[in-house]
Short mmCIF file of C-alpha atoms (C1' of nucleotides) in Angstrom, two decimals:
data_model
loop_
_atom_site.label_atom_id
_atom_site.label_comp_id
_atom_site.label_asym_id
_atom_site.label_seq_id
_atom_site.Cartn_x
_atom_site.Cartn_y
_atom_site.Cartn_z
CA MET A 1 93.19 24.16 217.97
CA PRO A 2 89.87 25.81 217.28
CA ASN A 3 87.51 22.61 216.71
CA ASN A 4 88.53 19.40 218.38
CA GLN A 5 85.25 19.43 220.19
CA PHE A 6 82.83 18.88 217.36
CA LYS A 7 80.35 15.95 217.17
CA LYS A 8 82.43 13.47 215.46
CA GLY A 9 80.11 10.95 214.41
CA GLU A 10 77.91 13.60 212.55
CA LEU A 11 80.81 14.27 210.12
CA TYR A 12 80.70 10.68 208.87
CA SER A 13 79.23 12.27 205.73
CA PHE A 14 82.53 14.21 205.02
CA ILE A 15 84.17 10.76 204.64
CA THR A 16 81.74 9.10 202.67
CA GLY A 17 81.16 12.00 200.36
CA LYS A 18 77.40 11.25 199.93
CA ALA A 19 76.65 14.45 198.42
CA SER A 20 79.24 14.64 195.77
CA THR A 21 78.23 10.93 194.88
CA ALA A 22 74.95 12.06 194.57
CA ILE A 23 75.68 14.93 192.18
CA ALA A 24 77.86 12.63 190.14
CA ARG A 25 75.36 10.01 189.77
CA ARG A 26 72.81 12.71 188.79
CA LEU A 27 75.07 14.26 186.41
CA GLN A 28 75.74 10.83 184.83
CA LYS A 29 71.92 10.21 184.58
CA ASN A 30 71.51 13.57 183.16
CA PHE A 31 74.29 12.59 180.29
CA LYS A 32 72.59 9.43 179.67
CA GLN A 33 69.09 10.99 179.22
CA ALA A 34 70.67 13.39 176.60
CA ASN A 35 72.39 10.47 174.85
CA VAL A 36 75.97 11.86 175.86
CA ASP A 37 77.92 8.70 176.13
CA ILE A 38 80.65 9.46 178.42
CA THR A 39 81.55 8.85 182.02
CA ILE A 40 81.67 11.79 184.43
CA GLU A 41 85.43 10.77 185.14
CA GLN A 42 86.00 11.22 181.25
CA TRP A 43 84.14 14.48 181.30
CA SER A 44 86.17 15.99 184.17
CA VAL A 45 89.13 15.46 182.03
CA LEU A 46 87.53 17.09 178.94
CA TYR A 47 86.40 19.82 181.27
CA HIS A 48 89.99 20.75 181.92
CA LEU A 49 90.95 20.61 178.37
CA TRP A 50 88.16 22.95 177.39
CA LYS A 51 89.69 25.41 179.71
CA GLN A 52 93.11 24.82 178.10
CA ASP A 53 93.68 22.74 175.22
CA GLY A 54 97.12 20.63 174.92
CA LEU A 55 97.85 19.81 178.58
CA SER A 56 100.29 16.98 179.28
CA GLN A 57 99.14 14.03 181.34
CA GLN A 58 101.03 15.35 184.32
CA GLN A 59 99.07 18.60 184.19
CA LEU A 60 95.90 16.58 183.85
CA CYS A 61 96.84 14.68 186.92
CA GLU A 62 97.25 17.86 188.96
CA ALA A 63 94.07 19.47 187.46
CA THR A 64 91.82 16.34 188.24
CA PHE A 65 93.29 15.29 191.46
CA ARG A 66 94.07 11.77 190.03
CA ASP A 67 97.17 9.74 189.95
CA LYS A 68 99.34 9.08 186.76
CA PRO A 69 97.91 5.45 186.15
CA SER A 70 94.35 6.81 186.60
CA ILE A 71 95.08 9.57 183.71
CA THR A 72 96.78 7.16 181.50
CA ARG A 73 93.65 4.89 181.55
CA LEU A 74 91.31 7.91 181.09
CA VAL A 75 93.21 9.20 178.21
CA ASP A 76 93.38 5.59 176.87
CA ASN A 77 89.49 5.39 176.88
CA LEU A 78 89.13 8.89 175.58
CA GLU A 79 91.39 8.15 172.88
CA LYS A 80 89.36 4.91 172.12
CA LEU A 81 86.04 7.18 171.98
CA GLN A 82 88.18 9.44 169.45
CA LEU A 83 87.53 12.22 171.82
CA VAL A 84 91.53 13.27 172.50
CA LYS A 85 94.57 12.27 170.87
CA ARG A 86 97.95 11.98 172.31
CA VAL A 87 100.94 14.05 170.68
CA ALA A 88 104.55 13.53 171.79
CA SER A 89 106.10 16.75 172.81
CA LYS A 90 108.86 17.71 170.39
CA ASN A 91 111.01 19.36 173.23
CA ASP A 92 110.57 16.46 175.80
CA ARG A 93 109.85 13.10 174.36
CA ARG A 94 108.80 11.84 177.68
CA ILE A 95 105.84 14.19 177.65
CA ASN A 96 102.32 13.38 175.63
CA MET A 97 100.45 16.48 175.07
CA ILE A 98 96.72 15.83 174.94
CA TYR A 99 94.46 17.65 172.44
CA LEU A 100 90.78 17.69 171.97
CA THR A 101 89.34 16.33 168.80
CA LYS A 102 86.75 17.94 166.89
CA GLU A 103 84.13 15.69 168.37
CA ALA A 104 85.25 16.68 171.89
CA GLN A 105 85.06 20.36 171.14
CA GLU A 106 81.50 19.85 170.08
CA LEU A 107 80.46 18.23 173.33
CA GLN A 108 81.64 21.21 175.47
CA GLU A 109 78.55 23.34 175.10
CA GLN A 110 76.19 20.67 175.54
CA THR A 111 77.49 18.86 178.52
CA MET A 112 78.36 22.29 180.38
CA GLU A 113 74.63 23.09 180.07
CA LEU A 114 73.91 19.64 181.65
CA ALA A 115 76.35 20.16 184.32
CA ASN A 116 75.01 23.56 185.25
CA GLN A 117 71.31 21.99 185.09
CA THR A 118 72.72 19.38 187.47
CA LEU A 119 74.17 21.78 189.89
CA ASN A 120 70.76 23.73 189.94
CA GLU A 121 69.01 20.60 190.71
CA ALA A 122 71.58 19.75 193.58
CA LEU A 123 71.50 23.37 194.96
CA GLU A 124 67.99 24.04 195.00
CA GLY A 125 67.05 25.92 198.15
CA VAL A 126 70.61 26.54 199.25
CA THR A 127 71.53 30.40 199.51
CA ASN A 128 74.55 31.82 197.67
CA GLY A 129 75.90 32.73 201.18
CA GLN A 130 75.72 29.16 202.31
CA ILE A 131 77.34 27.71 199.16
CA GLU A 132 80.23 30.26 199.48
CA ILE A 133 80.86 29.12 202.94
CA ALA A 134 80.86 25.33 201.96
CA LYS A 135 83.19 26.14 199.17
CA GLU A 136 85.56 27.67 201.70
CA VAL A 137 85.32 24.58 203.84
CA LEU A 138 85.76 22.23 201.12
CA GLN A 139 88.87 24.05 199.94
CA GLN A 140 90.37 24.30 203.32
CA VAL A 141 89.84 20.40 203.85
CA TYR A 142 91.55 19.84 200.41
CA ASP A 143 94.44 22.40 201.31
CA ASN A 144 94.89 20.69 204.72
CA LEU A 145 95.40 17.29 203.10
CA ALA A 146 96.76 17.93 199.86
CA GLN A 147 100.43 17.23 200.50
CA GLY A 148 101.90 14.73 198.53
CA ASN A 149 98.85 12.88 197.74
CA ASN A 150 98.96 12.82 194.09
CA ASN A 151 101.17 10.62 191.74
CA SER A 152 101.66 7.32 193.20
CA SER A 153 105.26 6.09 193.41
CA SER A 154 106.75 9.40 192.48
CA SER A 155 107.07 11.91 195.22
CA PRO A 156 109.17 10.52 197.88
CA LEU A 157 107.92 12.93 200.73
CA MET B 1 64.74 30.18 192.35
CA PRO B 2 66.97 31.39 194.85
CA ASN B 3 70.32 30.67 193.17
CA ASN B 4 70.74 30.44 189.54
CA GLN B 5 73.09 33.25 189.22
CA PHE B 6 76.14 31.67 190.98
CA LYS B 7 79.36 31.36 189.32
CA LYS B 8 78.78 27.82 187.82
CA GLY B 9 82.62 26.86 186.84
CA GLU B 10 83.66 27.28 190.61
CA LEU B 11 81.45 24.75 191.74
CA TYR B 12 83.28 22.21 189.86
CA SER B 13 84.67 20.72 193.03
CA PHE B 14 81.05 19.81 194.13
CA ILE B 15 81.03 17.56 191.20
CA THR B 16 84.53 16.11 191.59
CA GLY B 17 84.32 15.82 195.44
CA LYS B 18 87.95 16.60 195.84
CA ALA B 19 87.54 17.32 199.43
CA SER B 20 85.90 13.92 200.24
CA THR B 21 88.44 12.33 197.96
CA ALA B 22 91.23 13.69 200.16
CA ILE B 23 89.74 12.72 203.34
CA ALA B 24 89.16 9.12 202.24
CA ARG B 25 92.77 8.97 200.98
CA ARG B 26 94.03 10.26 204.30
CA LEU B 27 91.95 7.89 206.34
CA GLN B 28 93.24 4.98 204.28
CA LYS B 29 96.78 6.24 204.69
CA ASN B 30 96.13 6.42 208.48
CA PHE B 31 94.77 3.17 208.69
CA LYS B 32 97.73 1.66 206.66
CA GLN B 33 100.41 3.42 209.01
CA ALA B 34 98.27 1.75 211.95
CA ASN B 35 98.32 -1.75 210.32
CA VAL B 36 94.60 -1.82 209.91
CA ASP B 37 94.24 -3.70 206.68
CA ILE B 38 90.77 -2.79 205.60
CA THR B 39 89.28 -0.49 202.80
CA ILE B 40 87.64 2.75 203.59
CA GLU B 41 84.70 1.23 201.82
CA GLN B 42 84.63 -1.95 204.20
CA TRP B 43 85.06 0.40 207.17
CA SER B 44 81.84 2.31 206.13
CA VAL B 45 79.98 -0.89 206.49
CA LEU B 46 81.58 -1.76 209.63
CA TYR B 47 80.66 1.67 210.85
CA HIS B 48 77.02 1.06 210.56
CA LEU B 49 77.25 -2.34 212.08
CA TRP B 50 79.13 -0.81 214.91
CA LYS B 51 76.01 1.51 215.57
CA GLN B 52 73.61 -1.54 215.12
CA ASP B 53 74.72 -5.11 214.58
CA GLY B 54 72.43 -7.52 212.43
CA LEU B 55 71.42 -5.29 209.83
CA SER B 56 70.05 -6.80 206.49
CA GLN B 57 72.07 -6.18 203.20
CA GLN B 58 69.27 -3.92 202.24
CA GLN B 59 69.47 -1.78 205.15
CA LEU B 60 73.16 -1.43 204.57
CA CYS B 61 72.25 -0.19 201.24
CA GLU B 62 70.29 2.55 202.48
CA ALA B 63 72.83 3.19 205.17
CA THR B 64 75.68 3.53 203.05
CA PHE B 65 74.16 4.94 199.91
CA ARG B 66 75.47 2.07 197.86
CA ASP B 67 73.41 -0.27 195.60
CA LYS B 68 72.70 -3.89 196.13
CA PRO B 69 75.64 -5.41 194.20
CA SER B 70 78.09 -3.20 195.64
CA ILE B 71 76.91 -4.18 199.39
CA THR B 72 76.86 -7.93 198.01
CA ARG B 73 80.50 -7.60 197.21
CA LEU B 74 81.74 -5.55 200.25
CA VAL B 75 80.07 -8.15 202.39
CA ASP B 76 81.69 -10.84 200.34
CA ASN B 77 84.92 -9.33 200.95
CA LEU B 78 84.32 -8.53 204.70
CA GLU B 79 83.46 -12.32 205.04
CA LYS B 80 86.42 -13.47 203.51
CA LEU B 81 88.33 -11.29 205.98
CA GLN B 82 86.19 -13.10 208.89
CA LEU B 83 85.02 -9.54 209.92
CA VAL B 84 81.30 -10.21 209.36
CA LYS B 85 78.94 -13.25 208.65
CA ARG B 86 75.83 -13.79 206.73
CA VAL B 87 72.90 -15.28 208.80
CA ALA B 88 69.83 -16.13 206.67
CA SER B 89 66.81 -14.59 208.47
CA LYS B 90 64.22 -17.22 209.92
CA ASN B 91 61.26 -15.06 209.10
CA ASP B 92 62.00 -13.95 205.55
CA ARG B 93 64.59 -16.25 203.71
CA ARG B 94 65.26 -13.78 201.16
CA ILE B 95 67.04 -11.81 203.70
CA ASN B 96 70.62 -11.97 205.03
CA MET B 97 71.26 -10.55 208.47
CA ILE B 98 74.88 -9.40 208.64
CA TYR B 99 76.63 -9.69 211.91
CA LEU B 100 79.97 -8.59 213.24
CA THR B 101 82.70 -11.05 214.33
CA LYS B 102 84.70 -10.78 217.48
CA GLU B 103 87.62 -9.54 215.40
CA ALA B 104 85.33 -6.81 213.85
CA GLN B 105 84.27 -5.59 217.15
CA GLU B 106 87.80 -5.22 218.31
CA LEU B 107 88.51 -2.92 215.45
CA GLN B 108 85.75 -0.35 216.25
CA GLU B 109 87.75 1.59 219.00
CA GLN B 110 91.12 2.04 217.04
CA THR B 111 89.52 2.66 213.87
CA MET B 112 86.90 5.24 215.23
CA GLU B 113 90.08 6.88 216.74
CA LEU B 114 91.82 7.04 213.37
CA ALA B 115 88.73 8.34 211.98
CA ASN B 116 88.39 11.22 214.38
CA GLN B 117 92.13 12.11 214.01
CA THR B 118 91.72 12.14 210.25
CA LEU B 119 88.75 14.56 210.41
CA ASN B 120 90.64 16.75 212.93
CA GLU B 121 93.70 16.99 210.39
CA ALA B 122 91.00 17.86 207.63
CA LEU B 123 89.20 20.35 209.47
CA GLU B 124 92.14 22.34 210.88
CA GLY B 125 91.31 25.78 210.82
CA VAL B 126 87.89 25.65 209.95
CA THR B 127 85.28 26.92 212.60
CA ASN B 128 82.35 24.89 214.10
CA GLY B 129 80.09 27.34 212.48
CA GLN B 130 81.60 27.04 209.11
CA ILE B 131 81.33 23.02 209.71
CA GLU B 132 77.64 23.39 210.53
CA ILE B 133 76.78 25.22 207.43
CA ALA B 134 78.81 22.94 205.22
CA LYS B 135 76.96 19.88 206.84
CA GLU B 136 73.70 21.58 205.96
CA VAL B 137 74.58 22.32 202.57
CA LEU B 138 75.81 18.76 201.99
CA GLN B 139 72.61 17.38 203.41
CA GLN B 140 70.47 19.82 201.19
CA VAL B 141 72.14 18.62 198.20
CA TYR B 142 71.83 14.96 199.18
CA ASP B 143 68.26 15.47 199.93
CA ASN B 144 67.61 17.34 196.52
CA LEU B 145 69.01 14.49 194.58
CA ALA B 146 68.21 11.33 196.66
CA GLN B 147 65.00 10.13 194.98
CA GLY B 148 65.33 6.60 193.45
CA ASN B 149 69.08 6.84 193.30
CA ASN B 150 69.88 3.69 195.23
CA ASN B 151 68.99 0.13 194.14
CA SER B 152 69.81 -0.63 190.84
CA SER B 153 67.10 -2.27 188.81
CA SER B 154 64.75 -2.29 191.70
CA SER B 155 62.94 1.05 192.47
CA PRO B 156 60.71 1.57 189.15
CA LEU B 157 60.42 5.46 189.97
"C1'" DG C 1 131.02 11.19 177.88
"C1'" DG C 2 129.34 8.28 181.97
"C1'" DC C 3 126.63 7.93 185.93
"C1'" DA C 4 123.14 9.04 189.36
"C1'" DT C 5 118.61 10.89 189.85
"C1'" DA C 6 114.39 12.96 188.62
"C1'" DT C 7 110.38 13.12 185.67
"C1'" DA C 8 106.69 11.32 182.52
"C1'" DG C 9 104.21 7.92 181.42
"C1'" DT C 10 102.69 2.63 181.35
"C1'" DT C 11 101.28 -1.92 183.13
"C1'" DG C 12 99.68 -5.46 186.67
"C1'" DT C 13 96.73 -6.40 190.39
"C1'" DT C 14 93.10 -5.81 193.95
"C1'" DT C 15 89.09 -3.28 195.20
"C1'" DA C 16 84.98 -1.00 194.23
"C1'" DA C 17 80.97 1.49 191.51
"C1'" DG C 18 77.26 1.42 188.56
"C1'" DC C 19 74.00 -0.86 185.42
"C1'" DA C 20 71.38 -4.74 183.40
"C1'" DA C 21 70.02 -9.24 183.93
"C1'" DC C 22 69.10 -12.74 186.83
"C1'" DT C 23 67.38 -16.18 190.84
"C1'" DA C 24 64.79 -17.08 194.79
"C1'" DT C 25 61.31 -15.88 198.26
"C1'" DA C 26 57.18 -13.28 199.77
"C1'" DT C 27 52.81 -10.95 199.05
"C1'" DA C 28 48.48 -9.91 196.76
"C1'" DA C 29 44.94 -10.67 193.60
"C1'" DA C 30 42.20 -13.87 191.09
"C1'" DT D 1 45.54 -22.50 194.33
"C1'" DT D 2 47.42 -20.03 190.48
"C1'" DT D 3 49.23 -16.00 188.76
"C1'" DA D 4 51.28 -11.60 188.93
"C1'" DT D 5 54.05 -8.51 191.29
"C1'" DA D 6 57.32 -6.95 194.48
"C1'" DT D 7 61.31 -7.44 197.28
"C1'" DA D 8 66.27 -9.43 198.65
"C1'" DG D 9 70.15 -10.60 196.83
"C1'" DT D 10 73.69 -12.37 193.27
"C1'" DT D 11 76.39 -12.60 188.98
"C1'" DG D 12 78.28 -10.49 184.72
"C1'" DC D 13 80.24 -6.79 182.50
"C1'" DT D 14 82.65 -2.16 181.94
"C1'" DT D 15 84.86 1.73 183.99
"C1'" DA D 16 87.64 3.78 187.55
"C1'" DA D 17 90.94 4.39 191.73
"C1'" DA D 18 94.94 3.05 194.36
"C1'" DC D 19 99.27 1.24 194.78
"C1'" DA D 20 103.54 -0.87 193.39
"C1'" DA D 21 106.89 -1.90 189.83
"C1'" DC D 22 108.40 -0.87 185.59
"C1'" DT D 23 110.38 1.56 181.09
"C1'" DA D 24 111.87 5.76 178.84
"C1'" DT D 25 113.65 10.17 178.53
"C1'" DA D 26 115.97 14.20 180.73
"C1'" DT D 27 119.01 16.54 183.72
"C1'" DG D 28 122.74 17.31 186.73
"C1'" DC D 29 127.39 16.48 188.13
"C1'" DC D 30 131.96 14.31 187.92
#
DNA sequence: GGCATATAGTTGTTTAAGCAACTATATAAA
DNA sequence: TTTATATAGTTGCTTAAACAACTATATGCC
């Protein structure tokens, strides 16, 4: 038990996530200024498809730490915007493979640039060493809590 | 410019806020198990009223980093649950002062205990030194981005 | 083959975020 | 006092999160 004596009230920001909210808002604002008309949540799905196109909705759930209904509706909205298309898997007809459209592929460079710019604004005055430690802490928190957290109504445990 | 050469892609979690999402989900789960039937967002409003009762909605906006419509609706829902009441200010009739009810006062001890327990689960294996640095980073990020971010449609800058 | 169970995805409902537009009150300027 | 402006809060609308309940397909076992 290395740390059950920290000042608990001060850690409130870990729960409210003010910093990540602020980053998300700023990124949304930067998208808007650049006339990129997608939400941060939609962008986060595209982000994983840019890394690897043709993921199933289930894989997108795991990648984006969202549950299945959330991904269903994000994919619904991305389809309406003609940024992705669902393709039923030949091998397993339960599975929808999600593919980027040409329009979505063209968004990658611009929006990644905006994301990097946003992170630079956010991390102004923070050293690389501090960033490394913050990342480790956030990863540890995530690992500590990420058991059976995804996928509403599926995992029985 | 101390840090424009970090590995940008890896910082994705700063935007998505996986860790704070995970903490919020776990706290909600812990509330549910203890039969505490409020949302984390409602709790975050009560949290500030426990520190100081009788805040205006505007003060709650600033304290919780939410915009005015969000606080209007959270207070609406807290009023429906009979946890707070709106009292018009005598000096300035534009202002609603928000006061805790007896029921809400009785929730403080139990839910703060659940919040501390949740933070202990989340921070298992993280040292106090690491926590301090992570807090500094998150605070700096917040400070870097928190200009005119609150209060939709009011602040012109 | 037939049945139980697991997996992939969808739909319904409630709560909340974010933004624009709005009302009402207060303050400052003329 | 009238007018302009700022502040406090509300309402409408769209998007999304969380959870439960559901459908459809696949897999394993008999």
